[in-house]
mmCIF file of C-alpha atoms in Angstrom:
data_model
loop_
_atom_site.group_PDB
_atom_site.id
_atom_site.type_symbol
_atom_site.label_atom_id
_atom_site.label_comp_id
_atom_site.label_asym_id
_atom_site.label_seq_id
_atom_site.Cartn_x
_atom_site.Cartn_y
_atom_site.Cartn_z
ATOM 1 C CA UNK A 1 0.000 0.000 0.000
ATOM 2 C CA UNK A 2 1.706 3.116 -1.339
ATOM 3 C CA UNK A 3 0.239 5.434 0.912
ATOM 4 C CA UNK A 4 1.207 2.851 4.295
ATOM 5 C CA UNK A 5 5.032 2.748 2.529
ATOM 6 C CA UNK A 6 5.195 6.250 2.195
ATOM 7 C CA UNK A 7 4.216 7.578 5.959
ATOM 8 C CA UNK A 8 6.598 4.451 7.136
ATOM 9 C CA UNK A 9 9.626 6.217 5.377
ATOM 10 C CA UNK A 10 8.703 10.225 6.313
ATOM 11 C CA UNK A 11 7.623 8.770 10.031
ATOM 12 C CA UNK A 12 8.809 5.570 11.066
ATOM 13 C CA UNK A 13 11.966 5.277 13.170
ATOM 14 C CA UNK A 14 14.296 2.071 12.983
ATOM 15 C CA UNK A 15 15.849 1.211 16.619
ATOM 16 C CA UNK A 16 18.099 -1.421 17.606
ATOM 17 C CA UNK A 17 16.826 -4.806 18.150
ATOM 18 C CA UNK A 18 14.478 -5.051 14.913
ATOM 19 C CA UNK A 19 12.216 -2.565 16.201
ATOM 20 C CA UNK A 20 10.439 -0.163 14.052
ATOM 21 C CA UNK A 21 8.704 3.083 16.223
ATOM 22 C CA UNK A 22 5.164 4.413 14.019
ATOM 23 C CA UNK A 23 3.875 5.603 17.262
ATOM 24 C CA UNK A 24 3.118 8.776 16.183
ATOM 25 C CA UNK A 25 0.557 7.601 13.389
ATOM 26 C CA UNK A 26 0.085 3.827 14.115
ATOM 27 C CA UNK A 27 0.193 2.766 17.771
ATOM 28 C CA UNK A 28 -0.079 5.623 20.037
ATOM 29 C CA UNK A 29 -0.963 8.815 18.311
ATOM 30 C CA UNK A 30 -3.432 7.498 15.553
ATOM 31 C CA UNK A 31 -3.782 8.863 12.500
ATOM 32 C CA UNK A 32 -7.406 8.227 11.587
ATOM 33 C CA UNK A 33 -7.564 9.567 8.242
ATOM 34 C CA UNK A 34 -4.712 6.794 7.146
ATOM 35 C CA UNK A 35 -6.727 4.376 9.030
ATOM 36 C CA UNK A 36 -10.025 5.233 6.751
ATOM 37 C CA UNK A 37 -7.559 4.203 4.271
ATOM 38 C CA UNK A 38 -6.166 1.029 5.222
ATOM 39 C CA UNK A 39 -9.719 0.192 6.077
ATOM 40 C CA UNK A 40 -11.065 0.411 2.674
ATOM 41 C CA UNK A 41 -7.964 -1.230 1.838
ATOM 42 C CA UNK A 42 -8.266 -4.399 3.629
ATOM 43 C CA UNK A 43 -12.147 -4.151 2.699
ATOM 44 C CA UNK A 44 -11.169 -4.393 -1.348
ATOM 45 C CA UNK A 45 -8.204 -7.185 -0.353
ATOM 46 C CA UNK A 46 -10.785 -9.434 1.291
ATOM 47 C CA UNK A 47 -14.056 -8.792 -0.586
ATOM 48 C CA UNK A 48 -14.365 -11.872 -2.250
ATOM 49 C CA UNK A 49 -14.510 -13.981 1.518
ATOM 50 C CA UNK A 50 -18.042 -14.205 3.688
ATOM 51 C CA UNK A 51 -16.497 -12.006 6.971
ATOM 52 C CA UNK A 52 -18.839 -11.988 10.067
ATOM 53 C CA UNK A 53 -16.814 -10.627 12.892
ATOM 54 C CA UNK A 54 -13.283 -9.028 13.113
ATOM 55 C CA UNK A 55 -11.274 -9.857 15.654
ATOM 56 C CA UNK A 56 -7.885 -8.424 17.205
ATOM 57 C CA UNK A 57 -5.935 -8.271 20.590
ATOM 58 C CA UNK A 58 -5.844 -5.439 22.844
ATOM 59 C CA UNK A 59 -4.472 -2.652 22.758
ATOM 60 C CA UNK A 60 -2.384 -1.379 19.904
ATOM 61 C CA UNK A 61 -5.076 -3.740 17.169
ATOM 62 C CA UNK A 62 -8.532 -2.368 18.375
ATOM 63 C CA UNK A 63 -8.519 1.339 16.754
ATOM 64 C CA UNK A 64 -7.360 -0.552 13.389
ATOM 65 C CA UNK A 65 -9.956 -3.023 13.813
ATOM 66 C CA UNK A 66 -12.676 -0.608 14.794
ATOM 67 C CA UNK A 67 -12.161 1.276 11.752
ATOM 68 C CA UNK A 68 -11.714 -1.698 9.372
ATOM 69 C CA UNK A 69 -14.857 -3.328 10.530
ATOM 70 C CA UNK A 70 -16.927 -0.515 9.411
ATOM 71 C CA UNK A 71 -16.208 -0.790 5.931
ATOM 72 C CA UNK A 72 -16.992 -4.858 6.708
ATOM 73 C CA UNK A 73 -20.454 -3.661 8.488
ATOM 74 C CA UNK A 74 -19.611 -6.462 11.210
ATOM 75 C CA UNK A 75 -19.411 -6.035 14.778
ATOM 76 C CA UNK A 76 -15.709 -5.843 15.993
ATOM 77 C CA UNK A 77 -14.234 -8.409 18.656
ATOM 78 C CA UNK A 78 -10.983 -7.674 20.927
ATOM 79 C CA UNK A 79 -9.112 -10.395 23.141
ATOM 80 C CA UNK A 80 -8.404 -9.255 26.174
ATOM 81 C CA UNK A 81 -4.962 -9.938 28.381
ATOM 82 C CA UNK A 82 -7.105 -11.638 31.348
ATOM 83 C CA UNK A 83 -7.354 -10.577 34.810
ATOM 84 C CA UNK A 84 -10.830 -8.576 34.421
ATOM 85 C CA UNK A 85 -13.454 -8.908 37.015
ATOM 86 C CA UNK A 86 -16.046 -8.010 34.349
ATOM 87 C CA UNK A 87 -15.122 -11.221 32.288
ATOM 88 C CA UNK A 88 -15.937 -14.279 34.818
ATOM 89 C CA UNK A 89 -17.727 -16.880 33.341
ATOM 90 C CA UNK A 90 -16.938 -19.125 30.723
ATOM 91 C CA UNK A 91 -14.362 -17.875 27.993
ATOM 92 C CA UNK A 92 -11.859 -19.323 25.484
ATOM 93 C CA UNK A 93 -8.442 -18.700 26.661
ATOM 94 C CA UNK A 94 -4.855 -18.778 25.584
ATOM 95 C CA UNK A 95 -1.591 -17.734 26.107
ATOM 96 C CA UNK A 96 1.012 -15.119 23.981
ATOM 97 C CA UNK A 97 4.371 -13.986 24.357
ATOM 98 C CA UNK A 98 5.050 -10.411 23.433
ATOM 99 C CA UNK A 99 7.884 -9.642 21.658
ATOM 100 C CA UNK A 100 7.305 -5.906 22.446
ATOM 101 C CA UNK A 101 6.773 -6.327 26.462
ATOM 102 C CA UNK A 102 9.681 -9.131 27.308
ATOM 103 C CA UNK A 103 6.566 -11.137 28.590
ATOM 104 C CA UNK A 104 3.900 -14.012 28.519
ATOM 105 C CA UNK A 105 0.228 -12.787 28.592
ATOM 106 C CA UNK A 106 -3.197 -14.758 29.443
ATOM 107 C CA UNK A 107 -5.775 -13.751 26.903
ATOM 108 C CA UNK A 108 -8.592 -14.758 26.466
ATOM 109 C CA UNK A 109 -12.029 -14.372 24.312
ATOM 110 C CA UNK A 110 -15.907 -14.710 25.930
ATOM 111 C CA UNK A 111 -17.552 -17.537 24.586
ATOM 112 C CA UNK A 112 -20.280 -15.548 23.326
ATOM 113 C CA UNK A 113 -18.505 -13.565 21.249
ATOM 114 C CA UNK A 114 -16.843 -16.378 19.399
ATOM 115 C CA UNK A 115 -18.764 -19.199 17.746
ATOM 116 C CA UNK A 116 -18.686 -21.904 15.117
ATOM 117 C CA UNK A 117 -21.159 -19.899 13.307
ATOM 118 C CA UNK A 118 -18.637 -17.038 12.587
ATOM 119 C CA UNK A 119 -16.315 -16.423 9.507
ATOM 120 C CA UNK A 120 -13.770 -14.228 11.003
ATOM 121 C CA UNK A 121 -10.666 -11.766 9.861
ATOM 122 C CA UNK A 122 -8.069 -11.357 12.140
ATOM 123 C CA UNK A 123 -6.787 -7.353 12.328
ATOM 124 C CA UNK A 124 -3.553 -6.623 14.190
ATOM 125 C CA UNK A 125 -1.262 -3.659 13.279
ATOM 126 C CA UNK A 126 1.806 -5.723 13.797
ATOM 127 C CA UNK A 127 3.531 -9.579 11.917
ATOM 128 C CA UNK A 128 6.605 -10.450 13.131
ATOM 129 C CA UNK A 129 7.267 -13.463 15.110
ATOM 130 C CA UNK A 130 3.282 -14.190 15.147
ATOM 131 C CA UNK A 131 3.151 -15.223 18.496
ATOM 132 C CA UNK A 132 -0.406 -13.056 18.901
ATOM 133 C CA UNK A 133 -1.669 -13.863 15.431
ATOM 134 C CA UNK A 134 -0.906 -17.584 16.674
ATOM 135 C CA UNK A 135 -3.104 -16.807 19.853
ATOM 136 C CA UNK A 136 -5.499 -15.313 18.424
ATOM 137 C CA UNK A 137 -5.887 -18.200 15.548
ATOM 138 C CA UNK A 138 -5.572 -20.461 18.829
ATOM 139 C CA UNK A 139 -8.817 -18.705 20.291
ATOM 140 C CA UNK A 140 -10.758 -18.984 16.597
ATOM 141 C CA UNK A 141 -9.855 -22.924 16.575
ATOM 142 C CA UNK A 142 -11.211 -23.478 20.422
ATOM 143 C CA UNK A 143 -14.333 -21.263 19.419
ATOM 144 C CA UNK A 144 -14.907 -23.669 16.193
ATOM 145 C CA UNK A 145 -15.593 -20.290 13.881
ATOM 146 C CA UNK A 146 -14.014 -20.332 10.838
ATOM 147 C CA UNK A 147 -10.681 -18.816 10.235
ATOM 148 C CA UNK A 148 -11.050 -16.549 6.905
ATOM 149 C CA UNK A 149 -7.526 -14.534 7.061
ATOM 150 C CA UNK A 150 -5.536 -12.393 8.633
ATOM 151 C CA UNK A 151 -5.153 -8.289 7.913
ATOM 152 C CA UNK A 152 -1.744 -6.867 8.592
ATOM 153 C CA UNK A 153 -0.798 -3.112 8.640
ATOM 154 C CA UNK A 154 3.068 -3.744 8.473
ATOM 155 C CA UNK A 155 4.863 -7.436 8.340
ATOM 156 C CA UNK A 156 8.310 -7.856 9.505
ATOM 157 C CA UNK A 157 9.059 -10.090 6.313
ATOM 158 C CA UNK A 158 12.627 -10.758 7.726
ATOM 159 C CA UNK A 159 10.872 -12.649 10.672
ATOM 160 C CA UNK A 160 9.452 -15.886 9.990
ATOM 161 C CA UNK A 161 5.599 -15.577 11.531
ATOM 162 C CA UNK A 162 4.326 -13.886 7.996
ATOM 163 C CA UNK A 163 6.128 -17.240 6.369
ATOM 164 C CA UNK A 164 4.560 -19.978 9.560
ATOM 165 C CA UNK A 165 1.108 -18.611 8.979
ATOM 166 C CA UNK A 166 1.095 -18.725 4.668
ATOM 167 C CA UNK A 167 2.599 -22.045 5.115
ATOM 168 C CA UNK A 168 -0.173 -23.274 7.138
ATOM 169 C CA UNK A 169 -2.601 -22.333 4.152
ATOM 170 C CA UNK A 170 -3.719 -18.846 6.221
ATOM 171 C CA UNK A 171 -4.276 -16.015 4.077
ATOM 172 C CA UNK A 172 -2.197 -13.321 5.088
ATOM 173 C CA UNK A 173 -2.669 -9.790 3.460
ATOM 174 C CA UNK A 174 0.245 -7.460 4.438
ATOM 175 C CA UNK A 175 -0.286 -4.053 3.417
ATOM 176 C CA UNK A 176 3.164 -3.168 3.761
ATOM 177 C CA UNK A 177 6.263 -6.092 4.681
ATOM 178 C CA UNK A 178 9.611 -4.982 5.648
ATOM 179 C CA UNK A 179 12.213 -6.979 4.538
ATOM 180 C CA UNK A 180 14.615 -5.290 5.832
ATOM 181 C CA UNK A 181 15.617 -2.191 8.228
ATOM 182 C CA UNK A 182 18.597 -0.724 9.214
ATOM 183 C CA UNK A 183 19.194 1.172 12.731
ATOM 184 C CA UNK A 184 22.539 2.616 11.943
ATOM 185 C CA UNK A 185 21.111 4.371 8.597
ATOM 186 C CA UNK A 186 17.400 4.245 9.255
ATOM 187 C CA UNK A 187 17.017 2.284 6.193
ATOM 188 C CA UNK A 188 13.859 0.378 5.604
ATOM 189 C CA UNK A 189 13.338 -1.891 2.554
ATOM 190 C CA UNK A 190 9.625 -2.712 1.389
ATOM 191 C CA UNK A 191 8.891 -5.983 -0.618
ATOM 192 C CA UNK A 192 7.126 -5.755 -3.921
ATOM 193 C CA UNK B 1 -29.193 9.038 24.015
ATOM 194 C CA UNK B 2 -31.813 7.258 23.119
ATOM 195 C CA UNK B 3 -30.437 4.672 21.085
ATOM 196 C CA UNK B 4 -27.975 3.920 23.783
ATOM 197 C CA UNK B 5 -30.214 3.974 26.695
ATOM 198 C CA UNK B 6 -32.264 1.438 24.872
ATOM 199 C CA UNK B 7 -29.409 -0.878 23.847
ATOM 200 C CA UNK B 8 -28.237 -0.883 27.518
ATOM 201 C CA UNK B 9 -31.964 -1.925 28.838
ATOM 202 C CA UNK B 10 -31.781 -4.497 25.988
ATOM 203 C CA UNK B 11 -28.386 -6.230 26.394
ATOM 204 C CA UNK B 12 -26.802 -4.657 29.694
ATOM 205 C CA UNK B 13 -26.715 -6.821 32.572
ATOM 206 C CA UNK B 14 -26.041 -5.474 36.252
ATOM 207 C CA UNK B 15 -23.919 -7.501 38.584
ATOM 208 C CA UNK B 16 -23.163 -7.830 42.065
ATOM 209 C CA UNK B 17 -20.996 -4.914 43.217
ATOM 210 C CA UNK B 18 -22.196 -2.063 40.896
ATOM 211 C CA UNK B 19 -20.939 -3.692 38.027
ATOM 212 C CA UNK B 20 -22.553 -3.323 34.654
ATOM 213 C CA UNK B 21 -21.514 -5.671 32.094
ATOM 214 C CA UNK B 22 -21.898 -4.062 28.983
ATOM 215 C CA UNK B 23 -19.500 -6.051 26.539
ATOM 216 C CA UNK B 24 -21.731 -7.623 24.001
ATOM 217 C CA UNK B 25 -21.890 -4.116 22.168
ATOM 218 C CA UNK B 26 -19.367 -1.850 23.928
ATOM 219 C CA UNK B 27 -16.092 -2.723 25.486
ATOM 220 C CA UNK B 28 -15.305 -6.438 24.393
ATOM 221 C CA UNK B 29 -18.017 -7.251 21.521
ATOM 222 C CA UNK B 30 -18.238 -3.459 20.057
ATOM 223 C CA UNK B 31 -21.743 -2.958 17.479
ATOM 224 C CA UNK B 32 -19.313 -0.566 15.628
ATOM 225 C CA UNK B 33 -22.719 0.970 14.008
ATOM 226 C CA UNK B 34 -23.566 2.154 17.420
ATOM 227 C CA UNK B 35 -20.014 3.379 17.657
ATOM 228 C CA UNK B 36 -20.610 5.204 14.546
ATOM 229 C CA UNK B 37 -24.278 6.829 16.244
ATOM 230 C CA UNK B 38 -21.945 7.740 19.617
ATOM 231 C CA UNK B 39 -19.606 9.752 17.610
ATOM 232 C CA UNK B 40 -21.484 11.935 16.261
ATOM 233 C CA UNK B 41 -23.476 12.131 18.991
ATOM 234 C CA UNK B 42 -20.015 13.814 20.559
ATOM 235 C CA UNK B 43 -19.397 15.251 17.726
ATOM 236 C CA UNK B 44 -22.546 17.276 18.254
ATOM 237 C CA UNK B 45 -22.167 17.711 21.791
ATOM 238 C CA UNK B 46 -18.788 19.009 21.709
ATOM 239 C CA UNK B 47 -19.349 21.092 17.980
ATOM 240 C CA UNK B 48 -19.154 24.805 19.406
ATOM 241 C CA UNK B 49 -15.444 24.166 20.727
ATOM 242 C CA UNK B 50 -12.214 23.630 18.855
ATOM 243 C CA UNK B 51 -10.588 20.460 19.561
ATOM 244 C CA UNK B 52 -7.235 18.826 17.861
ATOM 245 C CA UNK B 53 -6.971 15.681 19.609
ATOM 246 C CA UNK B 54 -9.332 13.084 21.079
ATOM 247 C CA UNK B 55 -7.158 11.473 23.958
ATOM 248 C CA UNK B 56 -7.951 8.199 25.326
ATOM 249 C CA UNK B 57 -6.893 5.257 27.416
ATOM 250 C CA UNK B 58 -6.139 1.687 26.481
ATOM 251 C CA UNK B 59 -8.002 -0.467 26.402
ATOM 252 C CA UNK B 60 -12.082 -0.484 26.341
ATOM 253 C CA UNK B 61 -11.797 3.404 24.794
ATOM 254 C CA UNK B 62 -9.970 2.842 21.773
ATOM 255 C CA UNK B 63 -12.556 1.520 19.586
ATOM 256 C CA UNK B 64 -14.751 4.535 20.961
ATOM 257 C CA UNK B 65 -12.536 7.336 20.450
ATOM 258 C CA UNK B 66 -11.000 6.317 17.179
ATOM 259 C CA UNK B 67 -14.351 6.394 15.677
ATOM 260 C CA UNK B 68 -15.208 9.412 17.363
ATOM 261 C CA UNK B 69 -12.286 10.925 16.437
ATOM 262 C CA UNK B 70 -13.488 10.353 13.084
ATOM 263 C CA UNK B 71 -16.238 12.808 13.233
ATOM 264 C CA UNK B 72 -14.098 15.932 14.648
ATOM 265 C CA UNK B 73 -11.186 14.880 11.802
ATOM 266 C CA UNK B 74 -8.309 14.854 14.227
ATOM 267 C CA UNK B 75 -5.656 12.783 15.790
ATOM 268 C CA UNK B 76 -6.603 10.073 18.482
ATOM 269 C CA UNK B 77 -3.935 9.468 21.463
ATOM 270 C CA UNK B 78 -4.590 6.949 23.731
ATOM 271 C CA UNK B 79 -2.540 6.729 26.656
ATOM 272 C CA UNK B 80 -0.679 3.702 27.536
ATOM 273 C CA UNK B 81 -0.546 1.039 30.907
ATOM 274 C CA UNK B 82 3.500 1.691 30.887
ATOM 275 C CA UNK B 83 6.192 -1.071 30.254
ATOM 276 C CA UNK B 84 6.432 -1.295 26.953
ATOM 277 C CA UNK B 85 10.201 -0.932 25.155
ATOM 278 C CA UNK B 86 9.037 0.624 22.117
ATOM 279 C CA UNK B 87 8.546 4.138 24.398
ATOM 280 C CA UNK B 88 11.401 4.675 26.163
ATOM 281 C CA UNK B 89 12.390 8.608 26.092
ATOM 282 C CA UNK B 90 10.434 11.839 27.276
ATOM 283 C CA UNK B 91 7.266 10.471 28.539
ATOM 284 C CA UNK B 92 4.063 12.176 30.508
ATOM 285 C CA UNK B 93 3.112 9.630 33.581
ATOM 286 C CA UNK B 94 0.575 9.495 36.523
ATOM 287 C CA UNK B 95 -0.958 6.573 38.500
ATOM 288 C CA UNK B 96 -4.576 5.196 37.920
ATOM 289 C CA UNK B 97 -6.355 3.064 40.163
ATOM 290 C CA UNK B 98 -8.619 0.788 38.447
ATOM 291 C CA UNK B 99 -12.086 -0.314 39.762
ATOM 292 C CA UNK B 100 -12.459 -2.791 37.239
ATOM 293 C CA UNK B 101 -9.020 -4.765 38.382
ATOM 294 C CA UNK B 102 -9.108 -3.539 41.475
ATOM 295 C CA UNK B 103 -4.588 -2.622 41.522
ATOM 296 C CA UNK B 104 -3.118 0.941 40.468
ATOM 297 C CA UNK B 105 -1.383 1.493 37.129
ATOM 298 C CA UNK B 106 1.132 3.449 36.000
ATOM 299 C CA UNK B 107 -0.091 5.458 32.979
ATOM 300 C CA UNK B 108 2.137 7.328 30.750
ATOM 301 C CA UNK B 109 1.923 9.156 27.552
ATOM 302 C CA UNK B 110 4.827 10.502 24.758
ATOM 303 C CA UNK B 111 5.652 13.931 25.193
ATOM 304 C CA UNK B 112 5.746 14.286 21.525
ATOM 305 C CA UNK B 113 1.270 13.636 21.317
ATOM 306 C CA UNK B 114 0.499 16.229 23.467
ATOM 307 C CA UNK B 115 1.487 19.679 23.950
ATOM 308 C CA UNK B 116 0.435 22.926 24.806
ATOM 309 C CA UNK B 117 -0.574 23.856 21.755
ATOM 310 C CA UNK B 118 -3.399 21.152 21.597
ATOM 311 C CA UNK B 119 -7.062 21.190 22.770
ATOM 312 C CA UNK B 120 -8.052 17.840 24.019
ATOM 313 C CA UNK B 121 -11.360 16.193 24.279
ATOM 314 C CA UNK B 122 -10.925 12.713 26.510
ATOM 315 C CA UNK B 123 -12.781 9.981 25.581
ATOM 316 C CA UNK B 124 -13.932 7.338 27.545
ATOM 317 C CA UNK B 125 -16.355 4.244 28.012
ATOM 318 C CA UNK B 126 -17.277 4.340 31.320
ATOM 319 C CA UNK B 127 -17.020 6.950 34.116
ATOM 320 C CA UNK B 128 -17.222 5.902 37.607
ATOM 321 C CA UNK B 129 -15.498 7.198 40.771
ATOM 322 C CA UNK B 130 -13.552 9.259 38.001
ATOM 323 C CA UNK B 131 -10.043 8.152 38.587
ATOM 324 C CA UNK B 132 -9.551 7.057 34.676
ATOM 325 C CA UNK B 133 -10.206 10.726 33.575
ATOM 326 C CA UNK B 134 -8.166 12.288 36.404
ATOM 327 C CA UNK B 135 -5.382 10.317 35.596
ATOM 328 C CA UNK B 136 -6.215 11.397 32.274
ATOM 329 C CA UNK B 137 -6.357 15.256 33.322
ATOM 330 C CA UNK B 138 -3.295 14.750 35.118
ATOM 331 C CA UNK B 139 -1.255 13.877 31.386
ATOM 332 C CA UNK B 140 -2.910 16.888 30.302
ATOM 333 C CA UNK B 141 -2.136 19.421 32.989
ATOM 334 C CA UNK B 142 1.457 18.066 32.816
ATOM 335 C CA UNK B 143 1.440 18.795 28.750
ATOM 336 C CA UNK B 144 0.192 22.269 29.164
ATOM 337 C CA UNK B 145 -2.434 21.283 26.656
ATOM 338 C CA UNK B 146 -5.881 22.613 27.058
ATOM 339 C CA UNK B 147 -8.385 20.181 28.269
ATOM 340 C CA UNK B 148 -11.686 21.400 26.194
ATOM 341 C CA UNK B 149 -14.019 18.569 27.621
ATOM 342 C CA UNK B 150 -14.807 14.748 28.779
ATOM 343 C CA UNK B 151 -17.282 13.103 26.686
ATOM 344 C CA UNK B 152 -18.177 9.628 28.217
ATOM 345 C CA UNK B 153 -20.173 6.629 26.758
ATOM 346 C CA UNK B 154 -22.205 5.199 30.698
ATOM 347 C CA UNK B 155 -22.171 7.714 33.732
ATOM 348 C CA UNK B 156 -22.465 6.152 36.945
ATOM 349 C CA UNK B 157 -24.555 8.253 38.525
ATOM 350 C CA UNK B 158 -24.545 7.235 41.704
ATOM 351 C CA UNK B 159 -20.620 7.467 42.195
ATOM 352 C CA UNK B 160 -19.174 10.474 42.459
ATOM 353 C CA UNK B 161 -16.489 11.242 39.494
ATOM 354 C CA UNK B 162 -19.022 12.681 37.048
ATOM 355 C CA UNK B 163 -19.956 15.488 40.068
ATOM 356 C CA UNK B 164 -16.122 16.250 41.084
ATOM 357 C CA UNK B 165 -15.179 17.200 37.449
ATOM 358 C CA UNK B 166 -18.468 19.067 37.129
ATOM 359 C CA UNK B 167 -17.506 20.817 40.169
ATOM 360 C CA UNK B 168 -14.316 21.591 38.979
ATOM 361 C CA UNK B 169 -15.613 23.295 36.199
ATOM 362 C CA UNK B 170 -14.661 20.967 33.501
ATOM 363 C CA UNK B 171 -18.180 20.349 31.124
ATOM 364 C CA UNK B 172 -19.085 16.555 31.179
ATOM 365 C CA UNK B 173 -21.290 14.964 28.793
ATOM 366 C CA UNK B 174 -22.288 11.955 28.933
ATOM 367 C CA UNK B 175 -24.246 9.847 26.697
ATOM 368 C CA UNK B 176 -26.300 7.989 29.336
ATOM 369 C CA UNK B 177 -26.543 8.027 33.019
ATOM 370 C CA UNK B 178 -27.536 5.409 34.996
ATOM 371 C CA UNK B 179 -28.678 7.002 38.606
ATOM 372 C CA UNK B 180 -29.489 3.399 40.196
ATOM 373 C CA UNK B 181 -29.443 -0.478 39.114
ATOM 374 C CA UNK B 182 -29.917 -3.221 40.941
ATOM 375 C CA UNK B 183 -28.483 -6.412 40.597
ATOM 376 C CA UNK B 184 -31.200 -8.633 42.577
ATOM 377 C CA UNK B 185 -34.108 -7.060 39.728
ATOM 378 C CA UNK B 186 -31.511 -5.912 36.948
ATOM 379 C CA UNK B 187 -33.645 -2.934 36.950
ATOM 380 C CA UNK B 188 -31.764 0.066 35.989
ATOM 381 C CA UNK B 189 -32.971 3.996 36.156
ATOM 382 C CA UNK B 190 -31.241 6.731 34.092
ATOM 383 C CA UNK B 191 -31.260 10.512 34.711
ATOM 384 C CA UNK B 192 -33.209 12.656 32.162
#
């Protein structure tokens, strides 16, 4: 996605250890006019599937997700990293490492949010490892709904989740993949 | 709001210790078409002031404020539950005790998202006792940014936040108040 590629290179920072800062338009200050954009974009990408719920991860997913699902018209479903006294009762439950935090996370999914009856696309701003797309895909398989793909704002193509997940037969739309960055130049190389 | 009042008598359910669990359309399962009739209900609420960023905090506000911050054409920032490696550098921080998970956070957000020169409009799902949108006013005060006003989703009435910003002269609207519930009937009363 042009427009994704370009704000990545006037915005995004590289910093040591493979991480790549868009906090000031992706992840912490949002910019919601480029997310009316990569809505519509993952909207045309996945038109020809059946979608009836979109699902992501808290936090840095849901105002991505919220956007994209209104150009789907479905309702929009967040997993949540546990520990709420608003969520006893029965829910589907996993666990993910974060690359980002150094840490392992409970999350987990009400039941009645998830259910064999839904055809769902998985949101999340960031690929890399895919240790929360694999929790989240976890989550869909307990629920029995139907796994239709997975939406990606930016795809660290030099780690090996975007690879694990295509190789399973998962659809995997990246709207922009890095294949490479540098932190000594701030170089960042996009995959066409 | 009508709309809202209605979808809360419809699919809220009150709990034992002045919960309300609102999460099959608001903060876990979010009916993004009522998201879309909430923000411009703020949008008309709040249409006589200027505003250049809709400030939030993570989690159950994201979805909220990003599309509300759709409607006023501006910037969301949400603010962030600390730890994370990707914002090390010059942050704004206070502490939040949570009613929901009952244990005090530290909240922080990048000096670089708000500054003086903004005029903020927080955001939130719920307001309760009120110390989500202090800690929220705090990160504002400390910004020098001007706080222009609090628009929340469900007032508790009957606890006291929504009065102690009122008091301090800071204009509160909220979308629905709930001045009683009870979780033995599930009968609840909002203020009109």
């Amino acid at each position: 996605m042009e427009l994704l590629e370009q704000r990545i290179l006037k915005d995004g920072v590289v910093k040591a250890g493979n991480v790549l800062k868009v906090d000031s338009f992706l992840n912490h200050q949002i910019d919601i006019g480029l997310m009316n954009e990569i809505g519509k974009e993952f909207k045309r990408l996945f038109s020809d599937i059946e979608i009836t719920k979109i699902f992501t991860i808290e936090a840095s997913g849901i105002a991505i997700a919220a956007i994209t699902a209104q150009y789907f018209g479905v309702p929009l479903v967040f997993a949540k990293k546990s520990r709420s006294i608003n969520l006893e009762g029965s829910v589907y439950s996993t666990r993910i490492e974060s690359f980002t935090h150094k840490r392992v996370y409970d999350v987990i999914v009400s039941k009645k949010y998830l259910s064999e009856d839904d055809k769902v696309l998985v949101i999340d701003d960031f690929l890399a490892n895919g240790c929360a797309a694999d929790g989240l895909i976890d989550l869909i398989d307990e629920s029995g709904a139907a796994l239709q793909g997975v939406g990606i704002v930016i795809e660290k193509g030099f780690q090996d989740g975007g690879r694990r997940l295509r190789e399973k037969g998962i659809r995997v739309e990246s709207l922009a993949i890095v294949d490479s960055m540098d932190d000594a130049t701030g170089e960042i190389v996009f995959r066409h």
